[in-house]
């Protein structure tokens, strides 16, 4: 290979290398489910990029935001209505309103999602959780009212965040972390509630059994009444059917069969032939 050809090959290699470097330097890939704000340190936000590959300027940077639901997690420490300080893991769903992405950037700057989560969004989550949990006892939050409280917190956080462009849904409160004394007190109350429920169920079963026996007894009594009424009606029919003509006929039939018959009342007395 000649010297000229050798240097030409080196030049081509350098050109390809510079092209590759240029592609990485001047292009930006925005994944599906996200948008990106293009900004420069001196000029601020310029435009919003949709998913795909885009050319960007030498001194331009980008910041991406999720337009699909992203699950974020935090831990908050608040005080209940009965004065107990509790720490709870929380999670919620978040995405941004694409039409307000530039507003978010202008308000919060080039913060990424993790920084926004720990700052702007956490402040609103904490305020809403503190406000809602203060209306509930520690036993409520530990058990039966968790879903109700979570729904109220979701409503508050969503309302405070929507104007800037954050869409918050489905805040979920995890199991509170309690001190040992509070745990013992809750366990005792839960056990007492379970025992009370067991007794209530026993009483209910006894009531059902008594009602069952009552129904059976009433049924038997009704059967006896019906049988007695039927027997009375039968006797009445028999009495009505015994007429002087029938007695005379019975007497004549008895004489023919047995000989002399004397009728006293409704009872025939037979004398043997």
mmCIF file of C-alpha atoms in Angstrom:
data_model
loop_
_atom_site.group_PDB
_atom_site.id
_atom_site.type_symbol
_atom_site.label_atom_id
_atom_site.label_comp_id
_atom_site.label_asym_id
_atom_site.label_seq_id
_atom_site.Cartn_x
_atom_site.Cartn_y
_atom_site.Cartn_z
ATOM 1 C CA UNK A 1 0.000 0.000 0.000
ATOM 2 C CA UNK A 2 1.328 3.429 -0.930
ATOM 3 C CA UNK A 3 1.910 6.176 1.591
ATOM 4 C CA UNK A 4 -0.898 8.192 0.037
ATOM 5 C CA UNK A 5 -3.321 5.299 0.389
ATOM 6 C CA UNK A 6 -2.246 4.712 3.964
ATOM 7 C CA UNK A 7 -2.884 8.299 4.997
ATOM 8 C CA UNK A 8 -6.170 8.218 3.132
ATOM 9 C CA UNK A 9 -7.283 5.215 5.156
ATOM 10 C CA UNK A 10 -6.301 6.934 8.390
ATOM 11 C CA UNK A 11 -8.213 10.034 7.324
ATOM 12 C CA UNK A 12 -11.318 7.955 6.599
ATOM 13 C CA UNK A 13 -11.060 6.291 9.994
ATOM 14 C CA UNK A 14 -10.746 9.631 11.729
ATOM 15 C CA UNK A 15 -13.728 10.884 9.767
ATOM 16 C CA UNK A 16 -15.861 7.924 10.857
ATOM 17 C CA UNK A 17 -14.736 8.414 14.456
ATOM 18 C CA UNK A 18 -15.638 12.098 14.360
ATOM 19 C CA UNK A 19 -19.009 11.202 12.844
ATOM 20 C CA UNK A 20 -19.711 8.763 15.653
ATOM 21 C CA UNK A 21 -18.647 11.306 18.262
ATOM 22 C CA UNK A 22 -20.846 13.897 16.551
ATOM 23 C CA UNK A 23 -23.852 11.578 16.603
ATOM 24 C CA UNK A 24 -23.473 11.018 20.348
ATOM 25 C CA UNK A 25 -22.804 14.708 20.955
ATOM 26 C CA UNK A 26 -25.465 16.313 18.780
ATOM 27 C CA UNK A 27 -28.305 13.778 18.986
ATOM 28 C CA UNK A 28 -30.696 12.953 21.800
ATOM 29 C CA UNK A 29 -32.870 9.846 22.124
ATOM 30 C CA UNK A 30 -36.153 10.337 23.964
ATOM 31 C CA UNK A 31 -37.643 6.959 25.043
ATOM 32 C CA UNK A 32 -41.299 6.076 24.634
ATOM 33 C CA UNK A 33 -43.374 7.338 27.552
ATOM 34 C CA UNK A 34 -41.237 10.428 28.049
ATOM 35 C CA UNK A 35 -40.729 13.927 26.670
ATOM 36 C CA UNK A 36 -37.649 16.113 26.919
ATOM 37 C CA UNK A 37 -37.138 19.832 27.332
ATOM 38 C CA UNK A 38 -34.251 21.280 25.336
ATOM 39 C CA UNK A 39 -32.487 24.096 27.183
ATOM 40 C CA UNK A 40 -29.215 25.977 27.265
ATOM 41 C CA UNK A 41 -27.483 27.320 30.370
ATOM 42 C CA UNK A 42 -27.768 30.867 29.077
ATOM 43 C CA UNK A 43 -31.033 30.887 27.167
ATOM 44 C CA UNK A 44 -33.329 28.668 29.270
ATOM 45 C CA UNK A 45 -35.935 26.279 27.873
ATOM 46 C CA UNK A 46 -36.349 26.260 24.105
ATOM 47 C CA UNK A 47 -38.648 23.426 23.012
ATOM 48 C CA UNK A 48 -40.134 20.035 23.901
ATOM 49 C CA UNK A 49 -39.026 16.832 22.188
ATOM 50 C CA UNK A 50 -41.338 13.859 21.648
ATOM 51 C CA UNK A 51 -40.113 10.236 21.758
ATOM 52 C CA UNK A 52 -37.497 9.437 19.109
ATOM 53 C CA UNK A 53 -34.071 10.649 17.920
ATOM 54 C CA UNK A 54 -33.440 14.401 17.679
ATOM 55 C CA UNK A 55 -30.580 16.728 16.784
ATOM 56 C CA UNK A 56 -29.511 19.157 19.496
ATOM 57 C CA UNK A 57 -27.049 22.030 19.498
ATOM 58 C CA UNK A 58 -23.515 21.843 20.799
ATOM 59 C CA UNK A 59 -24.286 23.753 24.000
ATOM 60 C CA UNK A 60 -27.853 22.528 24.411
ATOM 61 C CA UNK A 61 -28.916 20.065 27.089
ATOM 62 C CA UNK A 62 -32.104 18.099 27.724
ATOM 63 C CA UNK A 63 -34.165 17.101 30.730
ATOM 64 C CA UNK A 64 -36.657 14.239 30.419
ATOM 65 C CA UNK A 65 -40.059 13.860 32.129
ATOM 66 C CA UNK A 66 -42.394 10.819 32.244
ATOM 67 C CA UNK A 67 -45.716 11.059 30.400
ATOM 68 C CA UNK A 68 -46.597 7.516 31.429
ATOM 69 C CA UNK A 69 -47.341 6.523 35.004
ATOM 70 C CA UNK A 70 -44.246 6.224 37.165
ATOM 71 C CA UNK A 71 -44.466 4.753 40.668
ATOM 72 C CA UNK A 72 -42.603 6.819 43.251
ATOM 73 C CA UNK A 73 -41.889 5.843 46.859
ATOM 74 C CA UNK A 74 -41.190 7.905 49.973
ATOM 75 C CA UNK A 75 -41.375 7.649 53.751
ATOM 76 C CA UNK A 76 -43.198 10.217 55.856
ATOM 77 C CA UNK A 77 -43.270 10.757 59.615
ATOM 78 C CA UNK A 78 -46.420 12.373 60.992
ATOM 79 C CA UNK A 79 -48.505 12.532 64.185
ATOM 80 C CA UNK A 80 -51.917 10.884 64.694
ATOM 81 C CA UNK A 81 -54.959 12.329 66.437
ATOM 82 C CA UNK A 82 -54.008 10.559 69.672
ATOM 83 C CA UNK A 83 -50.497 12.042 69.634
ATOM 84 C CA UNK A 84 -48.541 9.060 68.307
ATOM 85 C CA UNK A 85 -45.606 9.790 65.984
ATOM 86 C CA UNK A 86 -45.538 7.213 63.188
ATOM 87 C CA UNK A 87 -43.342 6.643 60.147
ATOM 88 C CA UNK A 88 -45.029 5.180 57.089
ATOM 89 C CA UNK A 89 -43.745 4.052 53.705
ATOM 90 C CA UNK A 90 -45.825 5.610 50.936
ATOM 91 C CA UNK A 91 -46.109 5.099 47.221
ATOM 92 C CA UNK A 92 -47.988 6.976 44.520
ATOM 93 C CA UNK A 93 -48.355 7.159 40.766
ATOM 94 C CA UNK A 94 -47.078 10.220 38.908
ATOM 95 C CA UNK A 95 -46.837 11.480 35.370
ATOM 96 C CA UNK A 96 -46.592 14.936 33.822
ATOM 97 C CA UNK A 97 -49.028 16.822 31.650
ATOM 98 C CA UNK A 98 -47.144 17.227 28.372
ATOM 99 C CA UNK A 99 -48.787 20.578 27.707
ATOM 100 C CA UNK A 100 -47.231 21.948 30.935
ATOM 101 C CA UNK A 101 -43.714 20.524 30.671
ATOM 102 C CA UNK A 102 -42.198 23.943 29.892
ATOM 103 C CA UNK A 103 -43.985 25.390 32.933
ATOM 104 C CA UNK A 104 -42.462 22.660 35.102
ATOM 105 C CA UNK A 105 -38.994 23.427 33.759
ATOM 106 C CA UNK A 106 -39.402 27.159 34.258
ATOM 107 C CA UNK A 107 -40.530 26.605 37.853
ATOM 108 C CA UNK A 108 -38.141 23.828 38.913
ATOM 109 C CA UNK A 109 -35.241 24.262 36.500
ATOM 110 C CA UNK A 110 -33.182 21.325 35.307
ATOM 111 C CA UNK A 111 -34.006 19.062 38.264
ATOM 112 C CA UNK A 112 -34.463 15.436 37.282
ATOM 113 C CA UNK A 113 -37.412 13.288 38.398
ATOM 114 C CA UNK A 114 -35.598 11.957 41.483
ATOM 115 C CA UNK A 115 -34.800 15.488 42.656
ATOM 116 C CA UNK A 116 -38.370 16.624 42.023
ATOM 117 C CA UNK A 117 -39.656 13.588 43.935
ATOM 118 C CA UNK A 118 -37.471 14.339 46.967
ATOM 119 C CA UNK A 119 -38.192 18.048 46.883
ATOM 120 C CA UNK A 120 -41.291 19.546 45.303
ATOM 121 C CA UNK A 121 -43.478 16.429 45.373
ATOM 122 C CA UNK A 122 -42.338 15.258 48.804
ATOM 123 C CA UNK A 123 -43.309 18.589 50.366
ATOM 124 C CA UNK A 124 -46.843 18.247 49.047
ATOM 125 C CA UNK A 125 -47.066 14.591 50.018
ATOM 126 C CA UNK A 126 -45.881 15.387 53.543
ATOM 127 C CA UNK A 127 -48.309 18.292 54.019
ATOM 128 C CA UNK A 128 -51.265 16.264 52.775
ATOM 129 C CA UNK A 129 -50.355 13.211 54.873
ATOM 130 C CA UNK A 130 -49.831 15.311 58.018
ATOM 131 C CA UNK A 131 -53.178 17.042 57.521
ATOM 132 C CA UNK A 132 -55.155 13.835 56.901
ATOM 133 C CA UNK A 133 -53.504 11.551 59.469
ATOM 134 C CA UNK A 134 -54.052 14.115 62.233
ATOM 135 C CA UNK A 135 -57.774 13.286 61.989
ATOM 136 C CA UNK A 136 -57.237 9.571 62.681
ATOM 137 C CA UNK A 137 -56.053 7.511 65.647
ATOM 138 C CA UNK A 138 -53.022 5.279 65.333
ATOM 139 C CA UNK A 139 -55.329 2.228 65.412
ATOM 140 C CA UNK A 140 -57.333 3.652 62.488
ATOM 141 C CA UNK A 141 -54.200 4.188 60.402
ATOM 142 C CA UNK A 142 -52.831 0.802 61.433
ATOM 143 C CA UNK A 143 -55.979 -0.995 60.320
ATOM 144 C CA UNK A 144 -59.467 -0.195 59.213
ATOM 145 C CA UNK A 145 -59.172 3.396 57.953
ATOM 146 C CA UNK A 146 -55.964 3.155 55.900
ATOM 147 C CA UNK A 147 -57.738 3.045 52.540
ATOM 148 C CA UNK A 148 -59.964 5.976 53.457
ATOM 149 C CA UNK A 149 -56.984 8.064 54.578
ATOM 150 C CA UNK A 150 -55.023 7.151 51.428
ATOM 151 C CA UNK A 151 -57.883 8.362 49.231
ATOM 152 C CA UNK A 152 -58.018 11.716 51.046
ATOM 153 C CA UNK A 153 -54.250 12.179 50.745
ATOM 154 C CA UNK A 154 -54.426 11.376 47.028
ATOM 155 C CA UNK A 155 -57.062 14.050 46.555
ATOM 156 C CA UNK A 156 -55.020 16.681 48.414
ATOM 157 C CA UNK A 157 -51.693 15.946 46.709
ATOM 158 C CA UNK A 158 -53.303 15.803 43.274
ATOM 159 C CA UNK A 159 -55.062 19.110 43.843
ATOM 160 C CA UNK A 160 -51.851 20.864 44.953
ATOM 161 C CA UNK A 161 -49.746 19.453 42.100
ATOM 162 C CA UNK A 162 -52.010 19.656 39.059
ATOM 163 C CA UNK A 163 -51.615 23.397 38.352
ATOM 164 C CA UNK A 164 -47.894 23.041 37.700
ATOM 165 C CA UNK A 165 -48.427 19.949 35.556
ATOM 166 C CA UNK A 166 -47.957 16.892 37.796
ATOM 167 C CA UNK A 167 -50.730 14.291 37.685
ATOM 168 C CA UNK A 168 -50.783 12.353 40.974
ATOM 169 C CA UNK A 169 -52.951 9.275 41.577
ATOM 170 C CA UNK A 170 -53.323 6.333 43.947
ATOM 171 C CA UNK A 171 -51.382 7.322 47.055
ATOM 172 C CA UNK A 172 -50.977 4.200 49.218
ATOM 173 C CA UNK A 173 -50.020 4.274 52.898
ATOM 174 C CA UNK A 174 -47.906 1.341 54.037
ATOM 175 C CA UNK A 175 -47.880 -0.277 57.472
ATOM 176 C CA UNK A 176 -46.776 2.267 60.095
ATOM 177 C CA UNK A 177 -43.559 1.699 61.991
ATOM 178 C CA UNK A 178 -44.516 1.834 65.687
ATOM 179 C CA UNK A 179 -42.649 1.791 68.979
ATOM 180 C CA UNK A 180 -42.923 -1.394 71.054
ATOM 181 C CA UNK A 181 -45.293 0.130 73.599
ATOM 182 C CA UNK A 182 -47.732 1.216 70.891
ATOM 183 C CA UNK A 183 -47.475 -2.169 69.175
ATOM 184 C CA UNK A 184 -48.364 -3.945 72.435
ATOM 185 C CA UNK A 185 -51.324 -1.615 72.990
ATOM 186 C CA UNK A 186 -52.591 -2.194 69.452
ATOM 187 C CA UNK A 187 -52.131 -5.967 69.735
ATOM 188 C CA UNK A 188 -54.131 -5.935 72.979
ATOM 189 C CA UNK A 189 -56.932 -3.918 71.395
ATOM 190 C CA UNK A 190 -56.984 -6.142 68.333
ATOM 191 C CA UNK A 191 -57.177 -9.242 70.538
ATOM 192 C CA UNK A 192 -59.971 -7.693 72.593
ATOM 193 C CA UNK A 193 -61.851 -6.811 69.414
ATOM 194 C CA UNK A 194 -61.443 -10.375 68.134
ATOM 195 C CA UNK A 195 -62.716 -11.817 71.417
ATOM 196 C CA UNK A 196 -65.660 -9.429 71.354
ATOM 197 C CA UNK A 197 -66.448 -10.460 67.791
ATOM 198 C CA UNK A 198 -66.249 -14.138 68.788
ATOM 199 C CA UNK A 199 -68.678 -13.563 71.666
ATOM 200 C CA UNK A 200 -70.991 -11.602 69.403
ATOM 201 C CA UNK A 201 -70.950 -14.460 66.921
ATOM 202 C CA UNK A 202 -71.690 -16.973 69.679
ATOM 203 C CA UNK A 203 -74.637 -14.898 70.877
ATOM 204 C CA UNK A 204 -75.868 -14.622 67.304
ATOM 205 C CA UNK A 205 -75.601 -18.393 66.857
ATOM 206 C CA UNK A 206 -77.507 -18.963 70.098
ATOM 207 C CA UNK A 207 -80.222 -16.601 68.916
ATOM 208 C CA UNK A 208 -80.461 -18.449 65.634
ATOM 209 C CA UNK A 209 -80.645 -21.802 67.423
ATOM 210 C CA UNK A 210 -83.369 -20.515 69.778
ATOM 211 C CA UNK A 211 -85.299 -19.132 66.822
ATOM 212 C CA UNK A 212 -84.982 -22.465 65.063
ATOM 213 C CA UNK A 213 -86.319 -24.337 68.103
ATOM 214 C CA UNK A 214 -89.142 -21.825 68.431
ATOM 215 C CA UNK A 215 -90.145 -22.326 64.818
ATOM 216 C CA UNK A 216 -90.065 -26.121 65.234
ATOM 217 C CA UNK A 217 -92.174 -25.931 68.435
ATOM 218 C CA UNK A 218 -94.680 -23.621 66.792
ATOM 219 C CA UNK A 219 -94.872 -25.979 63.855
ATOM 220 C CA UNK A 220 -95.562 -28.981 66.089
ATOM 221 C CA UNK A 221 -98.211 -27.034 68.010
ATOM 222 C CA UNK A 222 -99.821 -25.969 64.767
ATOM 223 C CA UNK A 223 -99.905 -29.584 63.590
ATOM 224 C CA UNK A 224 -101.672 -30.616 66.797
ATOM 225 C CA UNK A 225 -104.211 -27.805 66.427
ATOM 226 C CA UNK A 226 -104.890 -28.817 62.827
ATOM 227 C CA UNK A 227 -105.272 -32.486 63.829
ATOM 228 C CA UNK A 228 -107.650 -31.585 66.685
ATOM 229 C CA UNK A 229 -109.719 -29.390 64.390
ATOM 230 C CA UNK A 230 -109.886 -32.154 61.825
ATOM 231 C CA UNK A 231 -110.996 -34.699 64.455
ATOM 232 C CA UNK A 232 -113.643 -32.283 65.748
ATOM 233 C CA UNK A 233 -114.998 -31.739 62.252
ATOM 234 C CA UNK A 234 -115.103 -35.490 61.656
ATOM 235 C CA UNK A 235 -117.057 -36.066 64.867
ATOM 236 C CA UNK A 236 -119.480 -33.317 63.931
ATOM 237 C CA UNK A 237 -120.045 -34.894 60.545
ATOM 238 C CA UNK A 238 -120.659 -38.284 62.156
ATOM 239 C CA UNK A 239 -123.163 -36.796 64.632
ATOM 240 C CA UNK A 240 -124.996 -35.013 61.830
ATOM 241 C CA UNK A 241 -125.145 -38.200 59.773
ATOM 242 C CA UNK A 242 -126.918 -40.236 62.563
ATOM 243 C CA UNK A 243 -130.616 -39.536 61.894
ATOM 244 C CA UNK A 244 -133.785 -41.349 63.145
ATOM 245 C CA UNK A 245 -134.097 -42.971 59.729
ATOM 246 C CA UNK A 246 -130.524 -44.276 59.949
ATOM 247 C CA UNK A 247 -131.128 -45.666 63.427
ATOM 248 C CA UNK A 248 -134.304 -47.401 62.213
ATOM 249 C CA UNK A 249 -132.429 -48.885 59.297
ATOM 250 C CA UNK A 250 -129.642 -50.082 61.600
ATOM 251 C CA UNK A 251 -132.258 -51.719 63.852
ATOM 252 C CA UNK A 252 -133.892 -53.520 60.968
ATOM 253 C CA UNK A 253 -130.565 -54.762 59.622
ATOM 254 C CA UNK A 254 -129.569 -55.987 63.069
ATOM 255 C CA UNK A 255 -132.857 -57.907 63.510
ATOM 256 C CA UNK A 256 -132.367 -59.567 60.185
ATOM 257 C CA UNK A 257 -128.821 -60.546 61.027
ATOM 258 C CA UNK A 258 -128.845 -61.150 64.764
ATOM 259 C CA UNK A 259 -132.400 -61.342 65.933
ATOM 260 C CA UNK A 260 -134.074 -58.910 68.341
ATOM 261 C CA UNK A 261 -132.290 -55.589 68.634
ATOM 262 C CA UNK A 262 -133.159 -52.794 71.052
ATOM 263 C CA UNK A 263 -131.844 -49.354 70.243
ATOM 264 C CA UNK A 264 -130.877 -47.120 73.163
ATOM 265 C CA UNK A 265 -129.717 -43.787 71.934
ATOM 266 C CA UNK A 266 -127.235 -44.385 69.126
ATOM 267 C CA UNK A 267 -126.014 -47.736 70.512
ATOM 268 C CA UNK A 268 -127.776 -50.924 69.411
ATOM 269 C CA UNK A 269 -128.161 -53.692 72.068
ATOM 270 C CA UNK A 270 -128.452 -57.125 70.524
ATOM 271 C CA UNK A 271 -130.199 -60.083 72.115
ATOM 272 C CA UNK A 272 -129.136 -63.388 70.717
ATOM 273 C CA UNK A 273 -131.746 -65.432 68.945
#
